[in-house]
Amino acid sequence: MRKGRFAGLSDRSREASAPLGLADLLLFDFRTPVDEDAERLAVERVRLLTLSLPLLAAADILWSSILLFALHASGAAGQLIPVGSCLITIVLLDLSLWFALRKGPKRPQAVARWTAVQAAARAAIWIGAALLCLSGPSAATVLVRAALVAGAGAGVALFFAMPLLMLFNSAATLTLVALVAEQRPLVPVALAIGLFLAWLSLARCRHQLSVAREHLSLKWEAEKARRFVADFEASGRGWFWETNADGALTYLSAGLAGHCGSEPLPGTRFTEYLLAEEAGGGEARRSLDFHLSARFPFTDLVVRAATQEETWWSLSGKPNFDSYGRFLGFRGIGSNLSEERRSEAETSKLARYDSLTGLPNRAMMRSMLDEALANADARRRGCALMMIDLDKFKQVNDTLGHPVGDKLLKEVAQRLADVLGEDGQAGRLGGDEFEAILPGIEEEGRLSAIAGRLIEEVSRPYCLEGQDVRIGASVGIAVARPGKTYAAALIKDADLALYAAKAGGRGTYRFFASEMHSQAAERQILETELRQALVQDQLRLFYQPIVDAISEEVVAFEALLRWQHPTRGLLLPALIIPLADETGLMPRIGDWVIRTACADASKWPRHVRVAVNLSPSQLADPSLPATVTGALAASTLDPERLELEISEGVLLGESASVEPVLARLHGLGVRLALDNFGTGRAGLGHLRDAPLDKIKIDRSFVRGAGEPGSRNAAIVRSIVVLAESLGMDTTAEGAETIEELQLIRRLGCSQVQGFIFGKPLPAAETLALARRSKPSGESAGFSRPPRYRLIRTGTLSADGRGLPVRLRNISEGGAMIEGERAFEAGTPVELDLDEAGRLYAEVRWSRQGQTGLRFGEAFDLKKLSRPRAGAAGLKMLTPQYLERAPEPEAAPASSSPLATKKRRAR
């Protein structure tokens, strides 16, 4: 059936492109046309021939007059009558043929044959006239010879388009030249000219016939297409529409226009025939606006018509560009959707769109990208592709659950669509991966602005089920050159740019650069080598000391991962950890770190702990407690000496997978520390509920805390007070200078970690340093006795002089006071706290009006009792710890340190 419908078109196309032979060129005008197209072409050529006959008659009259005048001037009066009769006969032949053709329509081949007879007769009469002229005394007259040749040759120019007629006239002219030429070399010259003119006539005829046949073929195809369009529209199965470059309708099917109530007025935009509100929150209308403004093709877009009845349309359209890439408008097709067809369209939409966000899915985006690249070639402008990855989304899914994650994805999709607007189309590839196609946009500045707004909008807080959720976005950008980029290559380039953005700290965007291919290849090699590193024993653990803030004795070491690469040297965790996370090797590497750290720590003195960082992927593994138990059993390490550090991300919500793991770990007796506290968004409720033993204050708060105007010191002090109230240790990270160490001590941190005490060391050097350390006298649960913040006045005596001071905090072993005088370290003093009695102490440090004291004997805090009723003045606010129940008796020797610590925390 299909072959029958299109066979005619194919035949005509082949006919239009087929070469024409010599016989076809010479006899085309004299043969009976084989079809309607050939007859139309023959009629057109004969019409031109009819118009040339008056010109031929005028030329014959002109040269006849000149010839008769030349004969009269030469004195050949006897030749005037016979020659004149011949010339009059020629003119009469011209005019009679012209009048005969004007009387009515004639068959084109008949006209051509009559003209050929007339041309032959005309040539014979001119030759006869020449013979009469040459027989008399006028044979030597140059003007006579010239008039004869010119008169006979007039037909060559007028019949030039018809090769056969031109050959008749050329032969007659060449014969005349041979008769009248006094110099014989003129004959070959005339012959050459005649042959050249014959070749030109054949070439011109071939070109005219080819162009005419092609034009008629195209015209026939256009007429057939119009008939198809009319039949299609009349069937009611669909209709056509067309707009100009401004979006105004230039064509709309008559049936559809009547259905809409009126013919389209000049300047009416196509979108005016659509309702502002459609199903799906206006997604279809917005998508149509995007395609029309971005000059991007679209297919099967379902919209609602602006009619009184509820009518739905399925629209498809394609932009039109000229050869210079200038936009001419849109042309497309539409169809009315019945309920059944609308249901089918919705089913088709489900296969092409993401069911959660309503954005195009991966398959649809790939199809759109192919169309965008073809569109870029037609409009001669580039096309940009953005790969978008959400930062910290997995953390939200793991902590708040998948339902909240789904709601977050919906809001992210809405924000992406709002930012892109009519500049591009966003789609969801799966999980937290999105993609955006921006047709016709290739300027780096404009793409940078769009990517910046996109990251800014996605990073704004979300309020989901009462939770304040924050995520980020990383964007990779690749730009396709018109006609020179394939979809697969563009996607790969955008992926490489996205990886560069994530490697650059996340929350940013990167444009693709050619060197990223070599970086990707290098990364692939590293991934393969990292898999082999576990098998080939290339991983190492280095240990950084953690010291007591007062005694400066080592109390623990933090295990830090290193990769002893055979060619690249020692590689740091900044490279190893992200690579291991992305390749899925982190659980295996994490298990190796725990086992190795426990085995190394078992060789250290019993007062030295080991701290190990846990990755989110390890905490999500329910088998982690079993791994820790196995490592402790194999190394015979006391559980209380193992400290596992977790990030704030695991505390951001109620996670059904992490909470049981933390509880089981804490039940083993190991200590749990919250790492880099202050950089995340863990709330106080999380600190209250989580089974934590230590808070590690991030180095960003330690550095610059002593600078004027810095609030870091106040933040660190508040963290210390909070930790002491919750029965937790505090470790200040990143201490590198004496000033930072002194500040840490003044603020009351329990422990210090930083380069000032040592950089990470190999296992052998760590063992030697651990053996040289001494116990700091810390209690089971704390690195020093807890301090209590309160305000009280007192007197400090030194060198026989008493000075008024204010007590800021106090513990069993020492206190911090404020006063006007500074003391040398080691100065013996006496602190009088009125009813609490006199305390003998030694100055540990003194600066900026504050002095740290160490008591000679342990101080009983109960002596700081509430003043008796009627006492003069209230010098102290009773702290909460004085109102607690009395401490229970000491636990028996068999009690574990963990149980002792829990009783003290209560």
Short mmCIF file of N, CA and C in Angstrom, two decimals, residues 34 99 106 183 221 294 366 386 403 426 561 566 568 643 693 738 749 773 802 857 898:
data_model
loop_
_atom_site.label_atom_id
_atom_site.label_comp_id
_atom_site.label_asym_id
_atom_site.label_seq_id
_atom_site.Cartn_x
_atom_site.Cartn_y
_atom_site.Cartn_z
N VAL A 34 4.23 12.48 -23.48
CA VAL A 34 3.84 11.19 -22.90
C VAL A 34 2.98 11.36 -21.65
N PHE A 99 -0.10 34.53 -37.35
CA PHE A 99 -1.55 34.70 -37.25
C PHE A 99 -2.25 33.36 -37.05
N LYS A 106 -3.30 25.31 -30.08
CA LYS A 106 -2.84 24.24 -30.97
C LYS A 106 -2.03 23.25 -30.16
N GLN A 183 36.55 34.90 -49.96
CA GLN A 183 37.73 34.28 -49.35
C GLN A 183 37.30 32.95 -48.72
N GLU A 221 4.54 17.64 -6.72
CA GLU A 221 4.64 17.15 -5.35
C GLU A 221 3.92 18.08 -4.38
N ALA A 294 12.50 28.78 22.88
CA ALA A 294 13.84 28.26 22.64
C ALA A 294 14.03 27.76 21.22
N ARG A 366 17.48 12.00 26.49
CA ARG A 366 18.40 11.61 25.43
C ARG A 366 17.81 11.92 24.07
N MET A 386 23.90 20.64 30.89
CA MET A 386 24.31 20.72 32.29
C MET A 386 23.97 19.40 32.99
N PRO A 403 10.72 8.86 52.19
CA PRO A 403 9.58 9.75 51.90
C PRO A 403 9.96 11.22 51.93
N ALA A 426 14.79 20.93 32.05
CA ALA A 426 15.41 20.07 33.05
C ALA A 426 14.79 18.69 33.00
N LEU A 561 44.60 7.36 57.64
CA LEU A 561 44.89 6.44 56.54
C LEU A 561 45.89 7.06 55.56
N PRO A 566 53.25 2.65 44.91
CA PRO A 566 54.59 2.25 44.45
C PRO A 566 55.29 3.30 43.59
N ARG A 568 53.70 6.82 43.04
CA ARG A 568 53.29 8.17 43.38
C ARG A 568 53.69 8.59 44.79
N GLU A 643 38.13 4.48 70.51
CA GLU A 643 37.26 5.64 70.35
C GLU A 643 36.89 5.77 68.87
N ASP A 693 30.64 10.35 74.02
CA ASP A 693 31.57 10.50 75.13
C ASP A 693 32.50 11.68 74.95
N ILE A 738 51.74 28.38 69.94
CA ILE A 738 51.69 28.52 71.40
C ILE A 738 50.47 29.34 71.80
N CYS A 749 39.34 23.44 77.45
CA CYS A 749 39.26 22.20 76.68
C CYS A 749 40.04 21.09 77.39
N SER A 773 55.06 8.18 77.30
CA SER A 773 54.03 8.99 77.95
C SER A 773 53.73 8.44 79.33
N GLY A 802 47.09 40.90 100.05
CA GLY A 802 45.81 40.35 99.67
C GLY A 802 45.17 41.18 98.57
N GLU A 857 45.87 20.39 97.22
CA GLU A 857 45.11 19.21 97.58
C GLU A 857 43.75 19.28 96.90
N LEU A 898 33.33 2.00 82.10
CA LEU A 898 32.16 2.57 81.42
C LEU A 898 31.01 2.76 82.39
#
